[in-house]
mmCIF file of C-alpha atoms in Angstrom:
data_model
loop_
_atom_site.group_PDB
_atom_site.id
_atom_site.type_symbol
_atom_site.label_atom_id
_atom_site.label_comp_id
_atom_site.label_asym_id
_atom_site.label_seq_id
_atom_site.Cartn_x
_atom_site.Cartn_y
_atom_site.Cartn_z
ATOM 1 C CA SER A 1 -11.175 -5.594 -13.885
ATOM 2 C CA GLN A 2 -11.243 -1.920 -13.129
ATOM 3 C CA GLN A 3 -13.855 0.352 -14.599
ATOM 4 C CA GLY A 4 -11.766 3.430 -15.081
ATOM 5 C CA GLU A 5 -8.479 4.178 -16.690
ATOM 6 C CA GLU A 6 -6.783 7.397 -15.780
ATOM 7 C CA ASP A 7 -4.447 9.491 -17.784
ATOM 8 C CA PRO A 8 -1.745 10.454 -17.187
ATOM 9 C CA GLN A 9 -0.480 7.920 -14.675
ATOM 10 C CA ALA A 10 1.843 10.556 -13.243
ATOM 11 C CA LEU A 11 1.965 14.328 -13.524
ATOM 12 C CA SER A 12 4.575 16.776 -12.258
ATOM 13 C CA ILE A 13 3.865 20.504 -12.304
ATOM 14 C CA GLN A 14 5.104 23.713 -10.723
ATOM 15 C CA GLU A 15 3.182 25.325 -7.898
ATOM 16 C CA GLY A 16 0.651 27.782 -9.305
ATOM 17 C CA GLU A 17 0.095 25.839 -12.527
ATOM 18 C CA ASN A 18 -3.112 23.996 -13.365
ATOM 19 C CA ALA A 19 -3.324 20.207 -13.251
ATOM 20 C CA THR A 20 -5.656 18.213 -15.487
ATOM 21 C CA MET A 21 -6.391 14.530 -15.031
ATOM 22 C CA ASN A 22 -8.585 12.410 -17.250
ATOM 23 C CA CYS A 23 -10.663 9.325 -16.548
ATOM 24 C CA SER A 24 -12.332 6.951 -18.983
ATOM 25 C CA TYR A 25 -14.840 4.294 -18.041
ATOM 26 C CA LYS A 26 -16.528 1.377 -19.745
ATOM 27 C CA THR A 27 -20.146 0.950 -18.681
ATOM 28 C CA SER A 28 -23.186 3.126 -17.984
ATOM 29 C CA ILE A 29 -22.970 5.071 -14.773
ATOM 30 C CA ASN A 30 -25.183 6.860 -12.284
ATOM 31 C CA ASN A 31 -22.488 9.050 -10.757
ATOM 32 C CA LEU A 32 -18.792 9.683 -11.179
ATOM 33 C CA GLN A 33 -16.724 10.722 -8.203
ATOM 34 C CA TRP A 34 -13.182 11.910 -7.642
ATOM 35 C CA TYR A 35 -11.125 11.043 -4.576
ATOM 36 C CA ARG A 36 -7.716 12.138 -3.305
ATOM 37 C CA GLN A 37 -5.276 9.884 -1.482
ATOM 38 C CA ASN A 38 -2.279 11.265 0.323
ATOM 39 C CA SER A 39 0.624 8.870 0.674
ATOM 40 C CA GLY A 40 -0.169 6.062 3.107
ATOM 41 C CA ARG A 41 -3.602 7.424 3.991
ATOM 42 C CA GLY A 42 -7.226 6.657 3.218
ATOM 43 C CA LEU A 43 -9.160 8.253 0.396
ATOM 44 C CA VAL A 44 -10.945 11.565 0.749
ATOM 45 C CA HIS A 45 -14.014 12.397 -1.323
ATOM 46 C CA LEU A 46 -13.563 15.520 -3.454
ATOM 47 C CA ILE A 47 -16.533 15.905 -5.749
ATOM 48 C CA LEU A 48 -19.409 13.991 -7.343
ATOM 49 C CA ILE A 49 -20.954 14.622 -10.742
ATOM 50 C CA ARG A 50 -24.177 12.966 -11.797
ATOM 51 C CA SER A 51 -24.655 11.353 -15.195
ATOM 52 C CA ASN A 52 -27.047 14.134 -16.266
ATOM 53 C CA GLU A 53 -24.554 16.883 -15.388
ATOM 54 C CA ARG A 54 -21.785 18.131 -17.666
ATOM 55 C CA GLU A 55 -19.710 20.313 -15.374
ATOM 56 C CA LYS A 56 -19.320 20.953 -11.691
ATOM 57 C CA HIS A 57 -17.165 23.260 -9.591
ATOM 58 C CA SER A 58 -15.967 23.111 -6.020
ATOM 59 C CA GLY A 59 -13.396 25.684 -4.943
ATOM 60 C CA ARG A 60 -10.313 25.167 -7.127
ATOM 61 C CA LEU A 61 -11.741 21.951 -8.582
ATOM 62 C CA ARG A 62 -13.590 21.697 -11.868
ATOM 63 C CA VAL A 63 -14.983 18.382 -13.088
ATOM 64 C CA THR A 64 -16.450 17.688 -16.509
ATOM 65 C CA LEU A 65 -18.325 14.636 -17.673
ATOM 66 C CA ASP A 66 -18.943 13.486 -21.237
ATOM 67 C CA THR A 67 -21.187 10.434 -21.136
ATOM 68 C CA SER A 68 -21.095 10.021 -24.924
ATOM 69 C CA LYS A 69 -17.328 9.518 -24.711
ATOM 70 C CA LYS A 70 -17.494 7.827 -21.298
ATOM 71 C CA SER A 71 -14.894 10.198 -19.944
ATOM 72 C CA SER A 72 -14.365 12.760 -17.218
ATOM 73 C CA SER A 73 -11.690 15.266 -16.361
ATOM 74 C CA LEU A 74 -10.585 16.858 -13.110
ATOM 75 C CA LEU A 75 -8.947 20.263 -13.238
ATOM 76 C CA ILE A 76 -7.151 21.666 -10.218
ATOM 77 C CA THR A 77 -6.412 25.340 -10.681
ATOM 78 C CA ALA A 78 -3.569 27.298 -9.072
ATOM 79 C CA SER A 79 -2.023 24.143 -7.639
ATOM 80 C CA ARG A 80 -0.279 24.086 -4.284
ATOM 81 C CA ALA A 81 2.355 21.775 -2.847
ATOM 82 C CA ALA A 82 -0.367 20.398 -0.551
ATOM 83 C CA ASP A 83 -2.218 19.111 -3.644
ATOM 84 C CA THR A 84 0.513 16.488 -4.068
ATOM 85 C CA ALA A 85 -1.376 13.186 -3.865
ATOM 86 C CA SER A 86 -2.901 10.432 -5.950
ATOM 87 C CA TYR A 87 -6.255 11.160 -7.530
ATOM 88 C CA PHE A 88 -8.798 8.485 -8.396
ATOM 89 C CA CYS A 89 -12.031 8.524 -10.305
ATOM 90 C CA ALA A 90 -14.762 6.111 -9.275
ATOM 91 C CA THR A 91 -18.079 5.251 -10.855
ATOM 92 C CA ASP A 92 -21.258 3.722 -9.539
ATOM 93 C CA ASP A 93 -24.304 2.313 -11.273
ATOM 94 C CA SER A 94 -26.821 3.436 -8.584
ATOM 95 C CA SER A 95 -26.000 0.429 -6.426
ATOM 96 C CA TYR A 96 -23.514 2.334 -4.228
ATOM 97 C CA LYS A 97 -20.813 -0.064 -5.419
ATOM 98 C CA LEU A 98 -17.849 2.061 -6.408
ATOM 99 C CA ILE A 99 -15.485 0.907 -9.130
ATOM 100 C CA PHE A 100 -12.179 2.784 -9.116
ATOM 101 C CA GLY A 101 -9.751 3.794 -11.789
ATOM 102 C CA SER A 102 -6.036 3.204 -11.518
ATOM 103 C CA GLY A 103 -5.229 6.745 -10.399
ATOM 104 C CA THR A 104 -3.016 9.686 -11.324
ATOM 105 C CA ARG A 105 -0.036 10.558 -9.121
ATOM 106 C CA LEU A 106 0.288 14.332 -8.953
ATOM 107 C CA LEU A 107 3.479 16.025 -7.777
ATOM 108 C CA VAL A 108 3.355 19.775 -7.261
ATOM 109 C CA ARG A 109 6.856 21.223 -7.012
ATOM 110 C CA PRO A 110 7.294 24.275 -4.738
ATOM 111 C CA ASN B 1 -17.710 11.495 15.276
ATOM 112 C CA ALA B 2 -14.800 9.109 14.795
ATOM 113 C CA GLY B 3 -15.908 8.259 11.226
ATOM 114 C CA VAL B 4 -14.639 4.898 9.993
ATOM 115 C CA THR B 5 -12.222 3.114 12.318
ATOM 116 C CA GLN B 6 -10.067 0.242 11.130
ATOM 117 C CA THR B 7 -7.968 -2.039 13.303
ATOM 118 C CA PRO B 8 -5.225 -3.106 13.280
ATOM 119 C CA LYS B 9 -3.200 -0.573 11.247
ATOM 120 C CA PHE B 10 -0.452 -3.091 10.501
ATOM 121 C CA GLN B 11 -0.389 -6.879 10.549
ATOM 122 C CA VAL B 12 2.042 -9.595 9.522
ATOM 123 C CA LEU B 13 0.654 -13.092 9.002
ATOM 124 C CA LYS B 14 2.188 -16.383 8.082
ATOM 125 C CA THR B 15 0.787 -18.273 5.121
ATOM 126 C CA GLY B 16 -2.207 -20.300 6.195
ATOM 127 C CA GLN B 17 -3.081 -18.220 9.241
ATOM 128 C CA SER B 18 -6.497 -16.651 9.578
ATOM 129 C CA MET B 19 -7.414 -13.272 10.957
ATOM 130 C CA THR B 20 -10.167 -10.662 11.085
ATOM 131 C CA LEU B 21 -9.783 -7.055 10.024
ATOM 132 C CA GLN B 22 -12.122 -4.878 12.017
ATOM 133 C CA CYS B 23 -14.144 -1.966 10.668
ATOM 134 C CA ALA B 24 -16.565 0.198 12.620
ATOM 135 C CA GLN B 25 -18.438 3.384 11.725
ATOM 136 C CA ASP B 26 -20.442 5.684 13.983
ATOM 137 C CA MET B 27 -22.372 7.594 11.313
ATOM 138 C CA ASN B 28 -25.312 5.189 11.034
ATOM 139 C CA HIS B 29 -24.416 4.518 7.405
ATOM 140 C CA GLU B 30 -26.297 1.729 5.682
ATOM 141 C CA TYR B 31 -23.687 0.888 3.066
ATOM 142 C CA MET B 32 -20.248 -0.457 3.864
ATOM 143 C CA SER B 33 -17.527 -1.868 1.639
ATOM 144 C CA TRP B 34 -14.116 -3.452 1.780
ATOM 145 C CA TYR B 35 -11.455 -2.655 -0.801
ATOM 146 C CA ARG B 36 -7.905 -3.759 -1.328
ATOM 147 C CA GLN B 37 -5.224 -1.590 -2.873
ATOM 148 C CA ASP B 38 -2.114 -3.076 -4.407
ATOM 149 C CA PRO B 39 0.986 -0.989 -5.218
ATOM 150 C CA GLY B 40 0.421 1.512 -8.010
ATOM 151 C CA MET B 41 -3.166 0.453 -8.492
ATOM 152 C CA GLY B 42 -6.614 1.672 -7.697
ATOM 153 C CA LEU B 43 -8.945 0.045 -5.232
ATOM 154 C CA ARG B 44 -10.691 -3.217 -5.965
ATOM 155 C CA LEU B 45 -13.952 -4.120 -4.283
ATOM 156 C CA ILE B 46 -13.861 -7.282 -2.151
ATOM 157 C CA HIS B 47 -17.270 -7.401 -0.453
ATOM 158 C CA TYR B 48 -19.981 -4.929 0.340
ATOM 159 C CA SER B 49 -23.111 -4.641 2.456
ATOM 160 C CA VAL B 50 -26.279 -2.615 1.940
ATOM 161 C CA GLY B 51 -27.467 -3.073 5.508
ATOM 162 C CA ALA B 52 -27.348 -5.276 8.578
ATOM 163 C CA GLY B 53 -27.700 -8.914 7.616
ATOM 164 C CA ILE B 54 -27.088 -8.297 3.901
ATOM 165 C CA THR B 55 -23.738 -8.814 2.184
ATOM 166 C CA ASP B 56 -22.613 -9.465 -1.368
ATOM 167 C CA GLN B 57 -19.456 -10.118 -3.352
ATOM 168 C CA GLY B 58 -17.415 -7.555 -5.201
ATOM 169 C CA GLU B 59 -14.711 -7.973 -7.846
ATOM 170 C CA VAL B 60 -12.202 -10.020 -5.819
ATOM 171 C CA PRO B 61 -14.059 -11.954 -3.078
ATOM 172 C CA ASN B 62 -12.109 -15.224 -3.099
ATOM 173 C CA GLY B 63 -10.336 -15.963 0.184
ATOM 174 C CA TYR B 64 -12.401 -13.462 2.170
ATOM 175 C CA ASN B 65 -15.581 -13.656 4.214
ATOM 176 C CA VAL B 66 -17.705 -10.879 5.670
ATOM 177 C CA SER B 67 -20.715 -10.541 7.942
ATOM 178 C CA ARG B 68 -22.847 -7.594 8.992
ATOM 179 C CA SER B 69 -24.630 -8.338 12.248
ATOM 180 C CA THR B 70 -24.957 -4.644 13.190
ATOM 181 C CA THR B 71 -25.135 -1.379 11.253
ATOM 182 C CA GLU B 72 -21.868 -0.239 12.845
ATOM 183 C CA ASP B 73 -19.539 -3.185 12.249
ATOM 184 C CA PHE B 74 -18.353 -4.887 9.078
ATOM 185 C CA PRO B 75 -15.442 -7.269 9.774
ATOM 186 C CA LEU B 76 -13.414 -8.875 6.990
ATOM 187 C CA ARG B 77 -12.094 -12.373 7.590
ATOM 188 C CA LEU B 78 -9.146 -13.923 5.845
ATOM 189 C CA LEU B 79 -9.734 -17.646 5.966
ATOM 190 C CA SER B 80 -6.254 -18.950 5.117
ATOM 191 C CA ALA B 81 -3.819 -16.152 4.336
ATOM 192 C CA ALA B 82 -1.774 -16.324 1.145
ATOM 193 C CA PRO B 83 1.093 -14.079 -0.036
ATOM 194 C CA SER B 84 -1.217 -12.819 -2.809
ATOM 195 C CA GLN B 85 -3.324 -11.192 -0.088
ATOM 196 C CA THR B 86 -0.485 -8.869 0.879
ATOM 197 C CA SER B 87 -2.097 -5.498 0.349
ATOM 198 C CA VAL B 88 -3.554 -2.427 1.999
ATOM 199 C CA TYR B 89 -7.185 -2.916 2.976
ATOM 200 C CA PHE B 90 -9.666 -0.075 3.213
ATOM 201 C CA CYS B 91 -13.107 -0.067 4.712
ATOM 202 C CA ALA B 92 -15.593 2.589 3.620
ATOM 203 C CA SER B 93 -19.165 3.593 4.371
ATOM 204 C CA ILE B 94 -21.852 5.845 2.961
ATOM 205 C CA GLY B 95 -25.357 6.784 4.016
ATOM 206 C CA THR B 96 -28.389 7.082 1.771
ATOM 207 C CA GLY B 97 -28.387 10.422 0.038
ATOM 208 C CA ASN B 98 -24.756 11.153 0.894
ATOM 209 C CA TYR B 99 -22.396 12.218 -1.835
ATOM 210 C CA GLY B 100 -19.220 10.314 -1.137
ATOM 211 C CA TYR B 101 -17.866 7.395 0.780
ATOM 212 C CA THR B 102 -15.991 7.935 4.039
ATOM 213 C CA PHE B 103 -12.851 5.821 4.161
ATOM 214 C CA GLY B 104 -10.925 4.393 7.058
ATOM 215 C CA SER B 105 -7.180 4.910 7.272
ATOM 216 C CA GLY B 106 -6.414 1.373 6.136
ATOM 217 C CA THR B 107 -4.814 -1.845 7.350
ATOM 218 C CA ARG B 108 -1.456 -2.746 5.843
ATOM 219 C CA LEU B 109 -1.277 -6.544 5.710
ATOM 220 C CA THR B 110 1.801 -8.575 4.865
ATOM 221 C CA VAL B 111 1.572 -12.337 4.394
ATOM 222 C CA VAL B 112 4.904 -14.156 4.533
#
């Protein structure tokens, strides 16, 4: 079974708008990571947040983590057509084994 | 650096055939993993390795074998292919202290 469930499953926005994706997980974690997957390609690591962190920024990305609710969110600000992709959260329990969520498909309309 | 290299990119097998999916990394990463991705789903862990000579099972190991004789290579063997193994397979690696896995570009496998 998969650790994470992501919400929404699909999201369509206009270029320039912000996109927010949510991830919930079931067990205790060491880190939570977000990855992007363009159609037909491998995954690309975006950002990692540790279990003792609450918020992290990287460029147009903002990630929050609420360990009491076992949830995380990824915000992409000022979206671009090139942000169109699937986004996955993944958790690890300090063993380097990543357990992935089911993903959010983001479409950014020009 | 080439990163993580997977071969072949595409493969069609008949039910019952066996084959090996190759994965090689040139980053001296200790940890390597194999995942499968089915349509509309996230990745599920098949097998993983924490170093040469050490492997362990993930979520969906049945029907697959792995070995890790060198740090660089982590092949995945399908023993007797079944239609349920039709999927896209990704190999990934990470080094100690790194922040995210590096993924290969995937092998799209169809079993007929």
